[in-house]
mmCIF file of N, CA and C in Angstrom:
data_model
loop_
_atom_site.group_PDB
_atom_site.id
_atom_site.type_symbol
_atom_site.label_atom_id
_atom_site.label_comp_id
_atom_site.label_asym_id
_atom_site.label_seq_id
_atom_site.Cartn_x
_atom_site.Cartn_y
_atom_site.Cartn_z
ATOM 1 N N MET C 1 -42.011 7.629 -58.643
ATOM 2 C CA MET C 1 -42.155 7.442 -57.249
ATOM 3 C C MET C 1 -42.981 8.598 -56.700
ATOM 4 N N SER C 2 -43.877 8.256 -55.870
ATOM 5 C CA SER C 2 -44.730 9.300 -55.334
ATOM 6 C C SER C 2 -44.058 10.039 -54.198
ATOM 7 N N LEU C 3 -44.631 11.167 -53.919
ATOM 8 C CA LEU C 3 -44.089 12.003 -52.838
ATOM 9 C C LEU C 3 -44.235 11.323 -51.497
ATOM 10 N N LYS C 4 -45.327 10.612 -51.337
ATOM 11 C CA LYS C 4 -45.555 9.911 -50.060
ATOM 12 C C LYS C 4 -44.522 8.809 -49.870
ATOM 13 N N LEU C 5 -44.173 8.085 -50.865
ATOM 14 C CA LEU C 5 -43.196 7.004 -50.810
ATOM 15 C C LEU C 5 -41.801 7.567 -50.519
ATOM 16 N N ARG C 6 -41.476 8.684 -51.153
ATOM 17 C CA ARG C 6 -40.156 9.304 -50.883
ATOM 18 C C ARG C 6 -40.064 9.775 -49.436
ATOM 19 N N SER C 7 -41.090 10.371 -48.924
ATOM 20 C CA SER C 7 -41.072 10.861 -47.542
ATOM 21 C C SER C 7 -40.952 9.691 -46.551
ATOM 22 N N GLN C 8 -41.530 8.532 -46.905
ATOM 23 C CA GLN C 8 -41.384 7.366 -46.042
ATOM 24 C C GLN C 8 -39.950 6.893 -46.031
ATOM 25 N N LYS C 9 -39.276 6.891 -47.178
ATOM 26 C CA LYS C 9 -37.885 6.445 -47.266
ATOM 27 C C LYS C 9 -36.981 7.429 -46.489
ATOM 28 N N VAL C 10 -37.227 8.718 -46.604
ATOM 29 C CA VAL C 10 -36.452 9.698 -45.880
ATOM 30 C C VAL C 10 -36.595 9.480 -44.398
ATOM 31 N N ARG C 11 -37.814 9.215 -43.929
ATOM 32 C CA ARG C 11 -38.056 8.959 -42.517
ATOM 33 C C ARG C 11 -37.301 7.716 -42.043
ATOM 34 N N GLU C 12 -37.302 6.677 -42.862
ATOM 35 C CA GLU C 12 -36.602 5.450 -42.512
ATOM 36 C C GLU C 12 -35.091 5.708 -42.390
ATOM 37 N N VAL C 13 -34.551 6.471 -43.293
ATOM 38 C CA VAL C 13 -33.119 6.784 -43.259
ATOM 39 C C VAL C 13 -32.824 7.614 -42.012
ATOM 40 N N LYS C 14 -33.678 8.560 -41.684
ATOM 41 C CA LYS C 14 -33.489 9.399 -40.483
ATOM 42 C C LYS C 14 -33.535 8.546 -39.239
ATOM 43 N N ARG C 15 -34.516 7.611 -39.226
ATOM 44 C CA ARG C 15 -34.657 6.713 -38.069
ATOM 45 C C ARG C 15 -33.371 5.868 -37.922
ATOM 46 N N ASN C 16 -32.886 5.358 -39.036
ATOM 47 C CA ASN C 16 -31.675 4.543 -38.988
ATOM 48 C C ASN C 16 -30.480 5.373 -38.504
ATOM 49 N N LYS C 17 -30.386 6.640 -38.943
ATOM 50 C CA LYS C 17 -29.289 7.510 -38.471
ATOM 51 C C LYS C 17 -29.459 7.783 -36.985
ATOM 52 N N HIS C 18 -30.666 8.035 -36.527
ATOM 53 C CA HIS C 18 -30.886 8.291 -35.134
ATOM 54 C C HIS C 18 -30.561 7.049 -34.279
ATOM 55 N N GLY C 19 -30.929 5.904 -34.810
ATOM 56 C CA GLY C 19 -30.630 4.665 -34.089
ATOM 57 C C GLY C 19 -29.158 4.406 -33.943
ATOM 58 N N PHE C 20 -28.399 4.721 -35.039
ATOM 59 C CA PHE C 20 -26.967 4.537 -35.000
ATOM 60 C C PHE C 20 -26.318 5.528 -34.028
ATOM 61 N N VAL C 21 -26.773 6.774 -34.046
ATOM 62 C CA VAL C 21 -26.251 7.796 -33.122
ATOM 63 C C VAL C 21 -26.559 7.390 -31.687
ATOM 64 N N ARG C 22 -27.764 6.888 -31.439
ATOM 65 C CA ARG C 22 -28.092 6.426 -30.073
ATOM 66 C C ARG C 22 -27.206 5.266 -29.658
ATOM 67 N N LEU C 23 -26.926 4.358 -30.573
ATOM 68 C CA LEU C 23 -26.078 3.215 -30.278
ATOM 69 C C LEU C 23 -24.671 3.696 -29.932
ATOM 70 N N LEU C 24 -24.142 4.621 -30.719
ATOM 71 C CA LEU C 24 -22.814 5.170 -30.454
ATOM 72 C C LEU C 24 -22.781 5.912 -29.134
ATOM 73 N N ALA C 25 -23.802 6.664 -28.826
ATOM 74 C CA ALA C 25 -23.850 7.402 -27.564
ATOM 75 C C ALA C 25 -23.911 6.439 -26.380
ATOM 76 N N GLY C 26 -24.704 5.392 -26.508
ATOM 77 C CA GLY C 26 -24.803 4.375 -25.463
ATOM 78 C C GLY C 26 -23.485 3.664 -25.226
ATOM 79 N N ALA C 27 -22.818 3.341 -26.342
ATOM 80 C CA ALA C 27 -21.495 2.675 -26.254
ATOM 81 C C ALA C 27 -20.487 3.599 -25.567
ATOM 82 N N ALA C 28 -20.487 4.855 -25.932
ATOM 83 C CA ALA C 28 -19.560 5.825 -25.310
ATOM 84 C C ALA C 28 -19.818 5.933 -23.833
ATOM 85 N N ILE C 29 -21.075 5.972 -23.435
ATOM 86 C CA ILE C 29 -21.393 6.060 -22.016
ATOM 87 C C ILE C 29 -20.957 4.816 -21.271
ATOM 88 N N MET C 30 -21.143 3.650 -21.863
ATOM 89 C CA MET C 30 -20.733 2.380 -21.246
ATOM 90 C C MET C 30 -19.221 2.337 -21.081
ATOM 91 N N VAL C 31 -18.472 2.738 -22.126
ATOM 92 C CA VAL C 31 -17.013 2.720 -22.039
ATOM 93 C C VAL C 31 -16.533 3.684 -20.966
ATOM 94 N N THR C 32 -17.144 4.847 -20.912
ATOM 95 C CA THR C 32 -16.771 5.856 -19.905
ATOM 96 C C THR C 32 -17.054 5.323 -18.478
ATOM 97 N N ALA C 33 -18.208 4.713 -18.309
ATOM 98 C CA ALA C 33 -18.582 4.158 -17.007
ATOM 99 C C ALA C 33 -17.625 3.059 -16.588
ATOM 100 N N ILE C 34 -17.271 2.179 -17.474
ATOM 101 C CA ILE C 34 -16.327 1.084 -17.180
ATOM 102 C C ILE C 34 -14.963 1.677 -16.804
ATOM 103 N N TYR C 35 -14.504 2.679 -17.558
ATOM 104 C CA TYR C 35 -13.218 3.306 -17.263
ATOM 105 C C TYR C 35 -13.222 3.940 -15.875
ATOM 106 N N VAL C 36 -14.286 4.615 -15.538
ATOM 107 C CA VAL C 36 -14.404 5.277 -14.213
ATOM 108 C C VAL C 36 -14.376 4.218 -13.117
ATOM 109 N N ILE C 37 -15.105 3.142 -13.281
ATOM 110 C CA ILE C 37 -15.176 2.063 -12.280
ATOM 111 C C ILE C 37 -13.778 1.415 -12.095
ATOM 112 N N VAL C 38 -13.122 1.119 -13.200
ATOM 113 C CA VAL C 38 -11.804 0.506 -13.096
ATOM 114 C C VAL C 38 -10.815 1.465 -12.428
ATOM 115 N N SER C 39 -10.882 2.748 -12.747
ATOM 116 C CA SER C 39 -10.033 3.743 -12.121
ATOM 117 C C SER C 39 -10.243 3.817 -10.607
ATOM 118 N N ILE C 40 -11.517 3.803 -10.237
ATOM 119 C CA ILE C 40 -11.820 3.871 -8.784
ATOM 120 C C ILE C 40 -11.310 2.654 -8.045
ATOM 121 N N ILE C 41 -11.498 1.503 -8.617
ATOM 122 C CA ILE C 41 -11.024 0.254 -7.993
ATOM 123 C C ILE C 41 -9.505 0.252 -7.885
ATOM 124 N N GLY C 42 -8.831 0.688 -8.960
ATOM 125 C CA GLY C 42 -7.367 0.737 -8.937
ATOM 126 C C GLY C 42 -6.878 1.726 -7.866
ATOM 127 N N SER C 43 -7.526 2.837 -7.768
ATOM 128 C CA SER C 43 -7.167 3.848 -6.741
ATOM 129 C C SER C 43 -7.361 3.304 -5.316
ATOM 130 N N ASN C 44 -8.446 2.604 -5.092
ATOM 131 C CA ASN C 44 -8.716 2.028 -3.783
ATOM 132 C C ASN C 44 -7.667 0.991 -3.391
ATOM 133 N N ILE C 45 -7.244 0.171 -4.346
ATOM 134 C CA ILE C 45 -6.203 -0.813 -4.090
ATOM 135 C C ILE C 45 -4.894 -0.119 -3.737
ATOM 136 N N SER C 46 -4.556 0.886 -4.489
ATOM 137 C CA SER C 46 -3.321 1.643 -4.242
ATOM 138 C C SER C 46 -3.391 2.326 -2.862
ATOM 139 N N ILE C 47 -4.512 2.879 -2.528
ATOM 140 C CA ILE C 47 -4.658 3.537 -1.224
ATOM 141 C C ILE C 47 -4.492 2.519 -0.080
ATOM 142 N N ARG C 48 -5.080 1.343 -0.215
ATOM 143 C CA ARG C 48 -4.949 0.336 0.845
ATOM 144 C C ARG C 48 -3.479 -0.083 1.023
ATOM 145 N N LYS C 49 -2.759 -0.270 -0.094
ATOM 146 C CA LYS C 49 -1.359 -0.648 0.006
ATOM 147 C C LYS C 49 -0.561 0.427 0.694
ATOM 148 N N ASN C 50 -0.821 1.713 0.326
ATOM 149 C CA ASN C 50 -0.100 2.822 0.942
ATOM 150 C C ASN C 50 -0.421 2.936 2.427
ATOM 151 N N ILE C 51 -1.649 2.655 2.837
ATOM 152 C CA ILE C 51 -2.004 2.701 4.250
ATOM 153 C C ILE C 51 -1.274 1.620 5.018
ATOM 154 N N GLU C 52 -1.202 0.408 4.460
ATOM 155 C CA GLU C 52 -0.496 -0.689 5.079
ATOM 156 C C GLU C 52 1.011 -0.328 5.230
ATOM 157 N N GLU C 53 1.589 0.212 4.180
ATOM 158 C CA GLU C 53 3.005 0.616 4.235
ATOM 159 C C GLU C 53 3.230 1.684 5.273
ATOM 160 N N TYR C 54 2.300 2.653 5.324
ATOM 161 C CA TYR C 54 2.408 3.713 6.320
ATOM 162 C C TYR C 54 2.370 3.156 7.741
ATOM 163 N N ASN C 55 1.438 2.242 7.983
ATOM 164 C CA ASN C 55 1.325 1.671 9.306
ATOM 165 C C ASN C 55 2.627 0.889 9.685
ATOM 166 N N GLU C 56 3.205 0.158 8.727
ATOM 167 C CA GLU C 56 4.451 -0.554 9.000
ATOM 168 C C GLU C 56 5.577 0.420 9.301
ATOM 169 N N LEU C 57 5.651 1.500 8.522
ATOM 170 C CA LEU C 57 6.712 2.477 8.741
ATOM 171 C C LEU C 57 6.516 3.249 10.068
ATOM 172 N N GLU C 58 5.273 3.483 10.422
ATOM 173 C CA GLU C 58 4.982 4.150 11.673
ATOM 174 C C GLU C 58 5.422 3.259 12.863
ATOM 175 N N ALA C 59 5.146 1.965 12.805
ATOM 176 C CA ALA C 59 5.566 1.025 13.845
ATOM 177 C C ALA C 59 7.065 0.995 13.949
ATOM 178 N N LEU C 60 7.727 0.949 12.791
ATOM 179 C CA LEU C 60 9.206 0.923 12.773
ATOM 180 C C LEU C 60 9.752 2.215 13.371
ATOM 181 N N THR C 61 9.169 3.336 13.016
ATOM 182 C CA THR C 61 9.611 4.650 13.586
ATOM 183 C C THR C 61 9.441 4.672 15.108
ATOM 184 N N ASN C 62 8.322 4.165 15.588
ATOM 185 C CA ASN C 62 8.093 4.118 17.010
ATOM 186 C C ASN C 62 9.144 3.254 17.738
ATOM 187 N N SER C 63 9.456 2.098 17.155
ATOM 188 C CA SER C 63 10.457 1.234 17.798
ATOM 189 C C SER C 63 11.833 1.893 17.789
ATOM 190 N N VAL C 64 12.168 2.583 16.698
ATOM 191 C CA VAL C 64 13.457 3.270 16.636
ATOM 192 C C VAL C 64 13.507 4.403 17.632
ATOM 193 N N ASN C 65 12.395 5.158 17.775
ATOM 194 C CA ASN C 65 12.325 6.225 18.780
ATOM 195 C C ASN C 65 12.508 5.708 20.193
ATOM 196 N N GLU C 66 11.867 4.561 20.470
ATOM 197 C CA GLU C 66 12.028 3.949 21.804
ATOM 198 C C GLU C 66 13.465 3.571 22.046
ATOM 199 N N GLU C 67 14.099 2.964 21.041
ATOM 200 C CA GLU C 67 15.498 2.587 21.167
ATOM 201 C C GLU C 67 16.401 3.839 21.346
ATOM 202 N N ASN C 68 16.092 4.909 20.644
ATOM 203 C CA ASN C 68 16.845 6.142 20.800
ATOM 204 C C ASN C 68 16.713 6.722 22.200
ATOM 205 N N GLU C 69 15.514 6.680 22.778
ATOM 206 C CA GLU C 69 15.292 7.159 24.125
ATOM 207 C C GLU C 69 16.056 6.302 25.131
ATOM 208 N N LYS C 70 16.091 5.014 24.897
ATOM 209 C CA LYS C 70 16.812 4.107 25.798
ATOM 210 C C LYS C 70 18.320 4.420 25.737
ATOM 211 N N ILE C 71 18.832 4.594 24.536
ATOM 212 C CA ILE C 71 20.284 4.906 24.388
ATOM 213 C C ILE C 71 20.582 6.275 24.963
ATOM 214 N N SER C 72 19.687 7.246 24.791
ATOM 215 C CA SER C 72 19.882 8.582 25.362
ATOM 216 C C SER C 72 19.954 8.501 26.879
ATOM 217 N N GLY C 73 19.119 7.663 27.455
ATOM 218 C CA GLY C 73 19.147 7.479 28.913
ATOM 219 C C GLY C 73 20.488 6.930 29.401
ATOM 220 N N TYR C 74 21.041 6.015 28.642
ATOM 221 C CA TYR C 74 22.378 5.494 29.016
ATOM 222 C C TYR C 74 23.447 6.519 28.842
ATOM 223 N N LEU C 75 23.365 7.341 27.827
ATOM 224 C CA LEU C 75 24.410 8.312 27.550
ATOM 225 C C LEU C 75 24.358 9.512 28.476
ATOM 226 N N GLU C 76 23.196 9.827 29.039
ATOM 227 C CA GLU C 76 23.102 10.952 29.953
ATOM 228 C C GLU C 76 23.850 10.705 31.242
ATOM 229 N N ASN C 77 23.840 9.490 31.703
ATOM 230 C CA ASN C 77 24.514 9.138 32.933
ATOM 231 C C ASN C 77 25.689 8.226 32.592
ATOM 232 N N GLU C 78 26.888 8.722 32.825
ATOM 233 C CA GLU C 78 28.101 7.978 32.400
ATOM 234 C C GLU C 78 28.252 6.650 33.150
ATOM 235 N N SER C 79 27.669 6.563 34.359
ATOM 236 C CA SER C 79 27.764 5.282 35.078
ATOM 237 C C SER C 79 26.947 4.187 34.346
ATOM 238 N N ASN C 80 25.915 4.592 33.639
ATOM 239 C CA ASN C 80 25.114 3.639 32.880
ATOM 240 C C ASN C 80 25.745 3.293 31.535
ATOM 241 N N LEU C 81 26.760 4.056 31.129
ATOM 242 C CA LEU C 81 27.389 3.852 29.837
ATOM 243 C C LEU C 81 28.082 2.465 29.780
ATOM 244 N N ASP C 82 28.739 2.104 30.860
ATOM 245 C CA ASP C 82 29.365 0.769 30.922
ATOM 246 C C ASP C 82 28.327 -0.328 30.797
ATOM 247 N N GLU C 83 27.207 -0.133 31.470
ATOM 248 C CA GLU C 83 26.128 -1.120 31.405
ATOM 249 C C GLU C 83 25.610 -1.256 29.953
ATOM 250 N N TYR C 84 25.479 -0.134 29.302
ATOM 251 C CA TYR C 84 25.007 -0.113 27.911
ATOM 252 C C TYR C 84 25.994 -0.818 26.993
ATOM 253 N N VAL C 85 27.288 -0.560 27.179
ATOM 254 C CA VAL C 85 28.292 -1.214 26.353
ATOM 255 C C VAL C 85 28.241 -2.721 26.576
ATOM 256 N N GLU C 86 28.056 -3.123 27.801
ATOM 257 C CA GLU C 86 27.988 -4.578 28.089
ATOM 258 C C GLU C 86 26.727 -5.208 27.442
ATOM 259 N N ILE C 87 25.622 -4.503 27.495
ATOM 260 C CA ILE C 87 24.396 -5.025 26.877
ATOM 261 C C ILE C 87 24.585 -5.191 25.354
ATOM 262 N N ILE C 88 25.181 -4.185 24.722
ATOM 263 C CA ILE C 88 25.410 -4.222 23.283
ATOM 264 C C ILE C 88 26.389 -5.411 22.959
ATOM 265 N N ALA C 89 27.435 -5.537 23.744
ATOM 266 C CA ALA C 89 28.395 -6.605 23.502
ATOM 267 C C ALA C 89 27.760 -7.959 23.635
ATOM 268 N N ARG C 90 26.882 -8.155 24.604
ATOM 269 C CA ARG C 90 26.249 -9.461 24.801
ATOM 270 C C ARG C 90 25.178 -9.723 23.763
ATOM 271 N N GLU C 91 24.279 -8.768 23.535
ATOM 272 C CA GLU C 91 23.117 -9.021 22.702
ATOM 273 C C GLU C 91 23.435 -8.957 21.200
ATOM 274 N N LYS C 92 24.193 -7.974 20.790
ATOM 275 C CA LYS C 92 24.426 -7.777 19.358
ATOM 276 C C LYS C 92 25.677 -8.402 18.854
ATOM 277 N N LEU C 93 26.707 -8.502 19.699
ATOM 278 C CA LEU C 93 27.980 -9.024 19.213
ATOM 279 C C LEU C 93 28.276 -10.437 19.741
ATOM 280 N N ASP C 94 27.394 -10.993 20.597
ATOM 281 C CA ASP C 94 27.574 -12.305 21.168
ATOM 282 C C ASP C 94 28.877 -12.490 21.925
ATOM 283 N N PHE C 95 29.259 -11.475 22.644
ATOM 284 C CA PHE C 95 30.457 -11.548 23.493
ATOM 285 C C PHE C 95 30.093 -12.088 24.855
ATOM 286 N N ALA C 96 31.069 -12.575 25.570
ATOM 287 C CA ALA C 96 30.875 -13.103 26.932
ATOM 288 C C ALA C 96 32.112 -12.718 27.742
ATOM 289 N N LYS C 97 31.961 -12.725 29.069
ATOM 290 C CA LYS C 97 33.070 -12.480 29.932
ATOM 291 C C LYS C 97 33.978 -13.706 29.889
ATOM 292 N N PRO C 98 35.265 -13.527 30.247
ATOM 293 C CA PRO C 98 36.189 -14.669 30.144
ATOM 294 C C PRO C 98 35.767 -15.894 30.922
ATOM 295 N N ASP C 99 35.147 -15.730 32.055
ATOM 296 C CA ASP C 99 34.786 -16.876 32.894
ATOM 297 C C ASP C 99 33.324 -17.353 32.670
ATOM 298 N N GLU C 100 32.690 -16.867 31.628
ATOM 299 C CA GLU C 100 31.285 -17.192 31.374
ATOM 300 C C GLU C 100 31.167 -18.239 30.239
ATOM 301 N N LYS C 101 30.147 -19.067 30.365
ATOM 302 C CA LYS C 101 29.771 -19.967 29.288
ATOM 303 C C LYS C 101 28.373 -19.619 28.850
ATOM 304 N N ILE C 102 28.182 -19.570 27.555
ATOM 305 C CA ILE C 102 26.856 -19.211 27.000
ATOM 306 C C ILE C 102 26.282 -20.462 26.365
ATOM 307 N N TYR C 103 24.998 -20.717 26.765
ATOM 308 C CA TYR C 103 24.248 -21.856 26.231
ATOM 309 C C TYR C 103 23.096 -21.308 25.419
ATOM 310 N N TYR C 104 22.868 -21.892 24.256
ATOM 311 C CA TYR C 104 21.761 -21.527 23.418
ATOM 312 C C TYR C 104 20.744 -22.671 23.436
ATOM 313 N N VAL C 105 19.488 -22.322 23.680
ATOM 314 C CA VAL C 105 18.423 -23.344 23.682
ATOM 315 C C VAL C 105 17.802 -23.354 22.278
ATOM 316 N N VAL C 106 17.903 -24.527 21.653
ATOM 317 C CA VAL C 106 17.359 -24.698 20.344
ATOM 318 C C VAL C 106 16.072 -25.561 20.477
ATOM 319 N N PRO C 107 14.973 -25.042 19.952
ATOM 320 C CA PRO C 107 13.734 -25.805 20.054
ATOM 321 C C PRO C 107 13.839 -27.126 19.303
ATOM 322 N N ALA C 108 13.140 -28.136 19.822
ATOM 323 C CA ALA C 108 13.165 -29.472 19.214
ATOM 324 C C ALA C 108 12.494 -29.440 17.836
ATOM 325 N N GLY C 109 13.025 -30.211 16.904
ATOM 326 C CA GLY C 109 12.398 -30.296 15.584
ATOM 327 C C GLY C 109 12.911 -29.267 14.613
ATOM 328 N N GLU C 110 13.858 -28.496 14.947
ATOM 329 C CA GLU C 110 14.405 -27.513 13.991
ATOM 330 C C GLU C 110 15.835 -27.836 13.653
#
């Protein structure tokens, strides 16, 4: 085998090695890019869910604070305390005075 022929074979082997290394490097870059994209999408979905939950909890907190202020107003003035007790008995416990009749309106079709 001549020296020229051997050098050609060595070049071909080196080219094949370089091609394989380039293929591996490209595959590694693609896998990394896909991982990063999937991670970002997953994080965005999680952030949106947390923002929705935060907004719901904030609304609930505001309504509880309003209710607390209302109750505090009744408790500050003892004359309003009887009124508060009556409201709670009527709205939450479905109580009525002895001479009262309570009617419930039920929508048609239910």
